[in-house]
CSV table of C-alpha atoms in Angstrom, one decimal:
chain,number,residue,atom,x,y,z
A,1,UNK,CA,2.8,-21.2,-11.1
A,2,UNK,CA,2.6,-22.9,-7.7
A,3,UNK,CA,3.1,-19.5,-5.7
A,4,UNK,CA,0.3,-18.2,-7.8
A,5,UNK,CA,-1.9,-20.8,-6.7
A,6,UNK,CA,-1.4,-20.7,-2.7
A,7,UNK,CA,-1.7,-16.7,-3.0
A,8,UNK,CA,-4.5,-17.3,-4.7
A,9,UNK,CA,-6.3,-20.3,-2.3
A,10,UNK,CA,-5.0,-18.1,0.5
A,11,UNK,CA,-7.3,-15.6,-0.1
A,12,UNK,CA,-9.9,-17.5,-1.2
A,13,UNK,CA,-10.1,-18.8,2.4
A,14,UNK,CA,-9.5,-16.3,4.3
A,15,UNK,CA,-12.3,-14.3,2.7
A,16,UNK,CA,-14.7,-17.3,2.4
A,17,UNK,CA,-13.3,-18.7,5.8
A,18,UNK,CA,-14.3,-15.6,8.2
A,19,UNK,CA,-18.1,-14.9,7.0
A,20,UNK,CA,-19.5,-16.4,10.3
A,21,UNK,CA,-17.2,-14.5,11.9
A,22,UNK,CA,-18.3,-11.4,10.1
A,23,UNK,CA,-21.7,-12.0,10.5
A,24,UNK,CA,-21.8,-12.6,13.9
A,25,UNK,CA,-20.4,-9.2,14.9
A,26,UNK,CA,-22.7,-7.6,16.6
A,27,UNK,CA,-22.8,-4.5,19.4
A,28,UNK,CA,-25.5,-5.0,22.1
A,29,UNK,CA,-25.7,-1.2,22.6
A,30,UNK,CA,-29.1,0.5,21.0
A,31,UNK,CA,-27.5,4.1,20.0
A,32,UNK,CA,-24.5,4.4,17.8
A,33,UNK,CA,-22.5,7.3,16.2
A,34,UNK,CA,-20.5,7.1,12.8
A,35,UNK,CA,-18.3,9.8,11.7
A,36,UNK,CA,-17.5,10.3,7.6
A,37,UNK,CA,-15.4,10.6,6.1
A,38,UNK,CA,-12.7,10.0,9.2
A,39,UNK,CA,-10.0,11.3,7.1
A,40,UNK,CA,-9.2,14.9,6.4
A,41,UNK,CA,-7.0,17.0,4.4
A,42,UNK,CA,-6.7,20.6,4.7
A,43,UNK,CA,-4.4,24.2,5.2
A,44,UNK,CA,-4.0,26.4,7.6
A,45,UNK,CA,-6.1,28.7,5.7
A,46,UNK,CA,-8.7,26.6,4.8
A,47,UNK,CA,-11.7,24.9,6.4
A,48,UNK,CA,-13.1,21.1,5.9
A,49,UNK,CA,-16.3,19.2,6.7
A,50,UNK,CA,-17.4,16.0,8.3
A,51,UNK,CA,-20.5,14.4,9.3
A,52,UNK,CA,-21.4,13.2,13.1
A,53,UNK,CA,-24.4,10.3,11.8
A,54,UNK,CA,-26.5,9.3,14.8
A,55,UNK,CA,-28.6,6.2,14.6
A,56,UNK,CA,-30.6,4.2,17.5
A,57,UNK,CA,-33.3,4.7,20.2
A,58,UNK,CA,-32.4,5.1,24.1
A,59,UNK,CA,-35.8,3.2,25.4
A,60,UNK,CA,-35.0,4.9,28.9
A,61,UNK,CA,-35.0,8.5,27.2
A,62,UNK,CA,-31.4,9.3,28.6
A,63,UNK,CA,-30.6,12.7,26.9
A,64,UNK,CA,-26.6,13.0,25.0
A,65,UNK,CA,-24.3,16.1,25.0
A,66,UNK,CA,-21.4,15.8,22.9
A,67,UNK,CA,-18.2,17.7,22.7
A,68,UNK,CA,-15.0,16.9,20.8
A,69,UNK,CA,-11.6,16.2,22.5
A,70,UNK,CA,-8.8,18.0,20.1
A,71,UNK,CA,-5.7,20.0,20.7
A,72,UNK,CA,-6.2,23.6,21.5
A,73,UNK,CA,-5.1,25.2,17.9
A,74,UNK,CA,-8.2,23.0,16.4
A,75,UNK,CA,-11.5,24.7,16.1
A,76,UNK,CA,-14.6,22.4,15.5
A,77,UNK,CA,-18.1,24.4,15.1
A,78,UNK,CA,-20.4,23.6,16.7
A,79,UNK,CA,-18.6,22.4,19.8
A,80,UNK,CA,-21.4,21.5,21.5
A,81,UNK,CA,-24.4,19.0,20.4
A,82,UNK,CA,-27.1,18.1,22.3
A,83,UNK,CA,-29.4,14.8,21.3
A,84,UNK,CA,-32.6,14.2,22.2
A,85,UNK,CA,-35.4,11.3,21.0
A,86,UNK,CA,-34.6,8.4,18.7
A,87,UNK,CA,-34.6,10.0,15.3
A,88,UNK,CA,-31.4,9.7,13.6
A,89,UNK,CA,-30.0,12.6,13.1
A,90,UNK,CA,-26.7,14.0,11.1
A,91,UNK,CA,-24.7,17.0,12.1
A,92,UNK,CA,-22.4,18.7,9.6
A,93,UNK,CA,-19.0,19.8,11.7
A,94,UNK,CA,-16.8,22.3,10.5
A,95,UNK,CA,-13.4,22.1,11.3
A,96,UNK,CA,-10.1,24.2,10.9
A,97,UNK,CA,-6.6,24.3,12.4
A,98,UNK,CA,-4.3,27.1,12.8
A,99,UNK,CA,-1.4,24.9,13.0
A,100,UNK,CA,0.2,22.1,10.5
A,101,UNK,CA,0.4,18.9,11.4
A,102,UNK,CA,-1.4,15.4,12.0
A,103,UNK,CA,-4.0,15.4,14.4
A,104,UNK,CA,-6.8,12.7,16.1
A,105,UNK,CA,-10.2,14.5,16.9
A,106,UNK,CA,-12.3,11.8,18.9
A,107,UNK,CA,-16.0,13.6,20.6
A,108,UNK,CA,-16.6,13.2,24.1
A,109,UNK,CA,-20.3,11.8,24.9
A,110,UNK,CA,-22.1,13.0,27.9
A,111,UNK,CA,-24.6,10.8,29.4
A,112,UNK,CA,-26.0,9.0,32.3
A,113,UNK,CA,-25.4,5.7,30.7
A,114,UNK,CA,-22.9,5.0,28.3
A,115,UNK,CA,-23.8,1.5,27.7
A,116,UNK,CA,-26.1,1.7,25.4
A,117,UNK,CA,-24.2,4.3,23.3
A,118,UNK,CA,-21.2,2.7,20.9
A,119,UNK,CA,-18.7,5.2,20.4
A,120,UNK,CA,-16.0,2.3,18.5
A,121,UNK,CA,-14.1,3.9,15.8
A,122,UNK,CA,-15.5,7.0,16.3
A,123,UNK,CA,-12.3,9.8,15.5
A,124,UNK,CA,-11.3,11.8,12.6
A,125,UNK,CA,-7.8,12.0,11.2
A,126,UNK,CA,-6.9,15.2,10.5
A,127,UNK,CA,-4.3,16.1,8.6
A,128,UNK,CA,-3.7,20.0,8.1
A,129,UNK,CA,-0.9,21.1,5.4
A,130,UNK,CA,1.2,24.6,5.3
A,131,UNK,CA,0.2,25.3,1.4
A,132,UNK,CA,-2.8,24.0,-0.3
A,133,UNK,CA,-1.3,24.5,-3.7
A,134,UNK,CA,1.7,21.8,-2.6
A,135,UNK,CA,-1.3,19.1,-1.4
A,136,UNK,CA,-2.4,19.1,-5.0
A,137,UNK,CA,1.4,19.2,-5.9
A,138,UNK,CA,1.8,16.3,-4.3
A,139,UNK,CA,-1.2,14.3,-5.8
A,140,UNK,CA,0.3,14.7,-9.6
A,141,UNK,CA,3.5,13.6,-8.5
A,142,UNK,CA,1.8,10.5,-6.6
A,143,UNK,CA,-0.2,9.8,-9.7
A,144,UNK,CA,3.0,10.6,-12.0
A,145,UNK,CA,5.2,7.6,-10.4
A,146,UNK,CA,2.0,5.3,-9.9
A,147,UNK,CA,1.6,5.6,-13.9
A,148,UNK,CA,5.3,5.6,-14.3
A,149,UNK,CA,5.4,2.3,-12.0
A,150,UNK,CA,2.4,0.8,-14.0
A,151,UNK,CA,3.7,1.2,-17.3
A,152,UNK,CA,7.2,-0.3,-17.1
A,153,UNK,CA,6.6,-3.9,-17.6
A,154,UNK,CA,4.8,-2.8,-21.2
A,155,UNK,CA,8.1,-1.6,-22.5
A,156,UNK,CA,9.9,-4.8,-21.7
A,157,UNK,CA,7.4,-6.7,-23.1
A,158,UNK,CA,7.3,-4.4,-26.1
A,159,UNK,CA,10.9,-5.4,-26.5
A,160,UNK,CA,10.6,-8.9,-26.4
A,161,UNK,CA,7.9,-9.0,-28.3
A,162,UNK,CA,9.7,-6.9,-31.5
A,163,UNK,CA,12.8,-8.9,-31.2
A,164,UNK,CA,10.9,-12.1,-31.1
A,165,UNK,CA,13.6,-13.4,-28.5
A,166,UNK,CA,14.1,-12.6,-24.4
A,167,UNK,CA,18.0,-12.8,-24.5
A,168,UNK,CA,19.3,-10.7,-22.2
A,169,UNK,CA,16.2,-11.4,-19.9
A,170,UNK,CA,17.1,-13.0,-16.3
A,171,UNK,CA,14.6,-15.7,-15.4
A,172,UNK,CA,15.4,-15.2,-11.9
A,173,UNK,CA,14.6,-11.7,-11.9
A,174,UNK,CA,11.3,-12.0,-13.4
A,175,UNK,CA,10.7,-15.3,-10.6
A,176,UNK,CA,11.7,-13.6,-8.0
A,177,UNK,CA,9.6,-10.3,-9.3
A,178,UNK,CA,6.4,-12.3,-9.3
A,179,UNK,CA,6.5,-14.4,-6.3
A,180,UNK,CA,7.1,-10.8,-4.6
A,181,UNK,CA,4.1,-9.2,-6.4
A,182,UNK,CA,1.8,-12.0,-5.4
A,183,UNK,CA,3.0,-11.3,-1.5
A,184,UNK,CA,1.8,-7.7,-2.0
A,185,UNK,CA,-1.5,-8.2,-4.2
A,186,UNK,CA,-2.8,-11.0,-1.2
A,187,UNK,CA,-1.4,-8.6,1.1
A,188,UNK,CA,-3.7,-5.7,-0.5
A,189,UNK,CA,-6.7,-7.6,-1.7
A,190,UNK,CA,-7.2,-9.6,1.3
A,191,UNK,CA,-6.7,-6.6,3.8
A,192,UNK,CA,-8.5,-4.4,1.5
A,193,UNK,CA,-11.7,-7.4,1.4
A,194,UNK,CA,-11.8,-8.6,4.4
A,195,UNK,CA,-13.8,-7.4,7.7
A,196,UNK,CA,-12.8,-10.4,9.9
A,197,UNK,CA,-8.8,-9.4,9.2
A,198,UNK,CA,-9.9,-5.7,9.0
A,199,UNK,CA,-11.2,-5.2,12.7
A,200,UNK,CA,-8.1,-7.2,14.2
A,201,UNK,CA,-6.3,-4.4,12.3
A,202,UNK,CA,-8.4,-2.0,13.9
A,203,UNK,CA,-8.2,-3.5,17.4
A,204,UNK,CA,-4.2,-3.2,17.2
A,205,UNK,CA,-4.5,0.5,15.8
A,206,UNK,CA,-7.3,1.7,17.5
A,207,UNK,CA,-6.8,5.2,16.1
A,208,UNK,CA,-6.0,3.8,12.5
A,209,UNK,CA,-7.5,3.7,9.0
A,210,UNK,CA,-6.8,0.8,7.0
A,211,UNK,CA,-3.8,1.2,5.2
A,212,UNK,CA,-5.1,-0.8,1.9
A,213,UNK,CA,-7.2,1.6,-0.8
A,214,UNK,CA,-8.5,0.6,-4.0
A,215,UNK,CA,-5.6,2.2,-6.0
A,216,UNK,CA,-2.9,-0.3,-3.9
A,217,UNK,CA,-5.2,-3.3,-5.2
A,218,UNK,CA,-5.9,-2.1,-8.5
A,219,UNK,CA,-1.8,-1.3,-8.9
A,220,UNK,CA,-1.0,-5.0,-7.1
A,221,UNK,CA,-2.4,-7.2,-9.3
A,222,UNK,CA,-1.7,-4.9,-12.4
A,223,UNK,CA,2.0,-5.9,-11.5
A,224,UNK,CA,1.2,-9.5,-11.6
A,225,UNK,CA,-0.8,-9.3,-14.5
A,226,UNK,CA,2.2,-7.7,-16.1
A,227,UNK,CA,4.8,-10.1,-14.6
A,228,UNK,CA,2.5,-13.3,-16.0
A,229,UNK,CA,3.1,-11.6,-19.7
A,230,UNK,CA,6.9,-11.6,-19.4
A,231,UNK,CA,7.0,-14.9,-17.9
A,232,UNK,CA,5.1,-16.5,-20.3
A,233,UNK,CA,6.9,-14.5,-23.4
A,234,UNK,CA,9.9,-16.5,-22.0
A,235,UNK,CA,8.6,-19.6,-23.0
A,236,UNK,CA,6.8,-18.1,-26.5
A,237,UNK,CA,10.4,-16.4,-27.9
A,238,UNK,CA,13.8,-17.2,-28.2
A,239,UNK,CA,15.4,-17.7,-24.8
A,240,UNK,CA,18.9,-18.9,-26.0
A,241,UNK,CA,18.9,-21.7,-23.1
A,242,UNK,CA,18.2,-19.1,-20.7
A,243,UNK,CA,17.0,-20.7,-17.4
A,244,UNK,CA,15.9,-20.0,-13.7
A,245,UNK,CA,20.1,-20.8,-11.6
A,246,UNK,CA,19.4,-23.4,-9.2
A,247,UNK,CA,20.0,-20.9,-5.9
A,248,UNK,CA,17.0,-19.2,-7.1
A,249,UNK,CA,14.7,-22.5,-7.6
A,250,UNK,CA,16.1,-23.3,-3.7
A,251,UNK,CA,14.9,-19.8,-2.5
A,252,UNK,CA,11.5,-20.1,-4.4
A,253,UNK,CA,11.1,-23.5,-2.8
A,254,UNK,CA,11.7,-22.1,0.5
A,255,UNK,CA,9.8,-19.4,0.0
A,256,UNK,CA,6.7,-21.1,-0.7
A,257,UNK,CA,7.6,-23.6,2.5
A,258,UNK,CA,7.5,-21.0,4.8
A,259,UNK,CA,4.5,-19.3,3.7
A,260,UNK,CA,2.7,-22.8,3.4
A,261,UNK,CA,3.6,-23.1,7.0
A,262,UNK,CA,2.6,-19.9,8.2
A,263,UNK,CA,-0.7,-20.2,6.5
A,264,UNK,CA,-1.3,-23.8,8.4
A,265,UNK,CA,-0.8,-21.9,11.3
A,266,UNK,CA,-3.7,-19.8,10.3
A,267,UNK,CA,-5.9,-22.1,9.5
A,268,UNK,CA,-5.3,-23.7,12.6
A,269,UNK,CA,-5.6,-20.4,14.8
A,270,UNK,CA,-1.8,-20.6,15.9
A,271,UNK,CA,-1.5,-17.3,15.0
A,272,UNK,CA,-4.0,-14.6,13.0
A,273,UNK,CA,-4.6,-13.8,9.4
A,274,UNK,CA,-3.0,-10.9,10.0
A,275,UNK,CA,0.0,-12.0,10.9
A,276,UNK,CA,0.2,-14.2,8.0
A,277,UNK,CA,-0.5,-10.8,5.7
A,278,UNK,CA,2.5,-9.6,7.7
A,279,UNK,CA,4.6,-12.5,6.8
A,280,UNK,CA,3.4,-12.3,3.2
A,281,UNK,CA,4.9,-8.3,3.2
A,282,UNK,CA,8.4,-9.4,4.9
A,283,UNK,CA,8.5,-12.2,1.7
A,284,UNK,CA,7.7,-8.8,-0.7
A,285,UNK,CA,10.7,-6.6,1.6
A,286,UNK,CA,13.5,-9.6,0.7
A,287,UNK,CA,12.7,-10.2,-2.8
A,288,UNK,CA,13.2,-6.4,-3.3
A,289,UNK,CA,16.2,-6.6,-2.0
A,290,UNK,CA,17.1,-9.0,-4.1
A,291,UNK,CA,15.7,-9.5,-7.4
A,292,UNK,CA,17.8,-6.6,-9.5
A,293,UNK,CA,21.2,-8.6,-8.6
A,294,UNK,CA,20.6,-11.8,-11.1
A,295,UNK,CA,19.8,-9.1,-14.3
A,296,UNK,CA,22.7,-7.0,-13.1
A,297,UNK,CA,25.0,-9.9,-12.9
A,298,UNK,CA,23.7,-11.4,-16.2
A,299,UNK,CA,24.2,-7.8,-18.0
A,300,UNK,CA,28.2,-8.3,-16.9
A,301,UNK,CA,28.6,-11.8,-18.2
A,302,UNK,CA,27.6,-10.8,-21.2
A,303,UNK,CA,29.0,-7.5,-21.3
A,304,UNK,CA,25.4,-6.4,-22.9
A,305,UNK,CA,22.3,-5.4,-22.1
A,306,UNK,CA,20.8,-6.1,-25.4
A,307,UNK,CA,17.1,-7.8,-24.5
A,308,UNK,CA,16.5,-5.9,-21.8
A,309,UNK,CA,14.4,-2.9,-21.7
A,310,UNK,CA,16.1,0.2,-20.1
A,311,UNK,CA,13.1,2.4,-20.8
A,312,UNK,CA,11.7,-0.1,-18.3
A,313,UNK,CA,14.9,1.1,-15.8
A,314,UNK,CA,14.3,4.8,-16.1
A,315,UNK,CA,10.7,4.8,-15.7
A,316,UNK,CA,11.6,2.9,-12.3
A,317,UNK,CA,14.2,5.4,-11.6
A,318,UNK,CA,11.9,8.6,-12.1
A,319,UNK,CA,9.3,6.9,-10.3
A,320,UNK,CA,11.5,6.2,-7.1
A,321,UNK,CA,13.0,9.5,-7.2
A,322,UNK,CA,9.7,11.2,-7.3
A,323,UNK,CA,8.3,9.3,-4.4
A,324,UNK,CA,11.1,10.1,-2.4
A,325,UNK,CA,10.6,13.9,-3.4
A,326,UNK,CA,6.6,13.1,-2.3
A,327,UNK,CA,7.6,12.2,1.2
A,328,UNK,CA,9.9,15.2,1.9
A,329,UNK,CA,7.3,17.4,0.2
A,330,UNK,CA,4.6,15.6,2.7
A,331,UNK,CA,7.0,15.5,5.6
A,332,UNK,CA,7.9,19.6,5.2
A,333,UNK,CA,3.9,21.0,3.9
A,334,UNK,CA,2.6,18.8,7.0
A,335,UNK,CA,5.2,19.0,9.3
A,336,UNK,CA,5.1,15.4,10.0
A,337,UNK,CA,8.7,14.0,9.5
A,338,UNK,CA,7.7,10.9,11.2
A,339,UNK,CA,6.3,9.4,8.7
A,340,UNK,CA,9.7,8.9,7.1
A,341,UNK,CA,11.6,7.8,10.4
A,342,UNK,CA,8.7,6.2,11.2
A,343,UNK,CA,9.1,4.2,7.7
A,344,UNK,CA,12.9,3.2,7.2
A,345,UNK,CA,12.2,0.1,5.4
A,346,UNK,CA,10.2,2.0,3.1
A,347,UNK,CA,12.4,4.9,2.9
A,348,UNK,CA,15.4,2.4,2.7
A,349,UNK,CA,13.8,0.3,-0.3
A,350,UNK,CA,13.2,3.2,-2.1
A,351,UNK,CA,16.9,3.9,-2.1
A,352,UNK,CA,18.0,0.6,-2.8
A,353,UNK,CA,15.5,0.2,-6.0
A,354,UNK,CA,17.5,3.7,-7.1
A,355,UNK,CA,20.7,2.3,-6.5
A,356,UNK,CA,20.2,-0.8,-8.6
A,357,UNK,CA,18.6,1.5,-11.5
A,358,UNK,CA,21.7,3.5,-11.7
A,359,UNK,CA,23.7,0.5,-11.9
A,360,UNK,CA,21.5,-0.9,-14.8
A,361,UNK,CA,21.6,3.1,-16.2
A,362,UNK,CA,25.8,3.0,-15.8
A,363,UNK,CA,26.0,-0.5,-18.0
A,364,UNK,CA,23.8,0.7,-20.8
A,365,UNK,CA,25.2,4.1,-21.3
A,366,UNK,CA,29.0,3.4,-20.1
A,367,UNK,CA,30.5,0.2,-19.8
A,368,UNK,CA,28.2,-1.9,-22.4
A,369,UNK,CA,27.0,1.4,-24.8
A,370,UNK,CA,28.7,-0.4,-27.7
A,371,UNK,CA,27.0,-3.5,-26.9
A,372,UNK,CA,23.0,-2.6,-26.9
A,373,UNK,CA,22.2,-2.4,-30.5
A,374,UNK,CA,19.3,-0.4,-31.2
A,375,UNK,CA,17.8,-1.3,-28.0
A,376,UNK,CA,16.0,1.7,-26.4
């Protein structure tokens, strides 16, 4: 498939593109700190750990005192570090928090000249919840709709596959599914991959971690994987004549226009890689928005959903409703409420992937029940 493809060369050279630049990052200052892990989770009645790594040789012998800048309810032990010599040392730090919330601890260094220490990056995220029994609360129902996410397309398939036909199956949803999923799996991989795209990410969130972990890849091309094995069961079974409509063909093409010509911007450093990951997400937003209304529409010409896999629709639907519950849990247990203001487009796609499931849930088990055969 021709999206497929320019995903695919896109990050091909992106990552292949930037090694020079990668390799020729370099800091001219002789001492530098690290800090790991620079993200934290814990309660207000617990304690967590991080390491302060120190690496480099001052030639002139300038002696280092450090001490943290945090808000006054966060207690870091020791608060004071004095560093002398050019071993490198490591300092276990102890940290606790008598309030909830999100916090940035950054250390403030002490010395007669602070250009030859490199203090970039150097912060820990805290984030300090109410209850520690609702943080691991929240991880089974984060892993729940992940597997719940994961495992859908296997049930459509499943379907197709027993009734050796796709009938009932919109070509335009499973098009426009996949040229989505390839947005988001170049988006993850190459953001996840890449250190040239990486630090510009960093530069514009100074105080930021990078989004992208290896569950979002792992999950991202799992979904195209899957979309790939429907696709090509549609040309393998029955399709009674079943087609992608014309409109959608047009929005494909000019889907794969504009990203073309956003990605010769790129190459031709009109704008950054990241930018062009950006433009590859806004591409994933609309085809979300979209993508449910040629199956729903399909479903009501036919007055059937026969061939088309509600199990795949509920796992959806439980998935969606228990990420929403995961970001009120999160936004409550951490008092951090801003990360769903802060996230409307998220927060607003979640509702609208809900919406469409309860349509699809209303014409199997209402207006079409007498109409699905032994479809489960």
């Amino acid at each position: 498939m021709i999206f497929t493809k320019l995903c695919s060369l896109a990050i091909l050279g992106i990552l292949l593109g930037n090694k020079c630049v990668d390799a020729v990052s370099n800091s001219s200052s002789s001492l530098k700190f690290t800090i790991e892990p620079q993200a934290l989770t814990t309660s207000v009645t617990q304690t967590a750990d991080f390491k302060l790594l120190f690496h480099g040789c001052d030639d002139n012998g300038h002696n280092i005192t450090l001490t943290w800048d945090a808000d006054e309810q966060i207690k870091l032990s020791p608060s004071i570090i004095t560093i002398n010599g050019c071993e490198s040392e490591h300092f276990s730090i102890n940290i606790s928090s008598s309030k909830q919330g999100r916090f940035i601890i950054r250390p403030i260094i002490i010395t007669s000249n602070l250009s030859v220490v490199d203090d970039a990056r150097l912060f820990v995220q805290l984030k300090v919840a109410q209850y520690r029994s609702l943080i691991i609360v929240s991880m089974l129902i984060g892993w729940t709709y992940t597997v719940c996410w994961t495992i859908g397309d296997y049930f459509q398939a499943w379907t197709s596959y027993r009734r050796k036909s796709v009938v009932g199956l919109s070509f335009d949803f499973l098009y426009l599914n996949i040229v989505g999923n390839c947005c988001y799996a170049t988006f993850n991989v190459v953001l996840f991959c890449s250190v040239f795209i990486e630090d510009e990410y960093f530069r514009r969130h100074p105080f930021g971690l990078n989004p992208v972990v290896p569950n979002d890849v792992g999950y991202a091309v799992h979904a195209v994987f899957g979309n790939l094995v429907l696709i090509a069961q549609c040309y393998i079974y029955q399709n009674g004549g079943t087609v992608v409509s014309t409109a959608v063909k047009l929005l494909i093409s000019g889907y794969v226009l504009m990203v073309s010509v956003f990605c010769g911007f790129a190459i031709e450093e009109q704008m950054h890689w990241l930018d062009f990951l950006y433009i590859l997400s806004y591409v994933k937003l609309s085809t979300n928005l979209i993508k449910y209304i040629p199956q729903v529409l399909m479903n009501y010409q036919r007055k059937s959903t026969e061939g088309f896999a509600i199990s795949n629709r509920l796992l959806d639907l439980a998935g969606g409703l228990l990420s929403l519950l995961q970001m009120v849990l999160n936004g409550w247990n951490y008092d951090d409420w801003q990360s769903i203001v802060g996230s409307p487009v998220k927060f607003g796609l979640g509702f609208v992937s809900i919406f469409f499931d309860a349509i699809f849930m209303v014409q199997h088990y209402v207006c079409y029940r007498s109409h699905t055969g032994d479809l489960k």
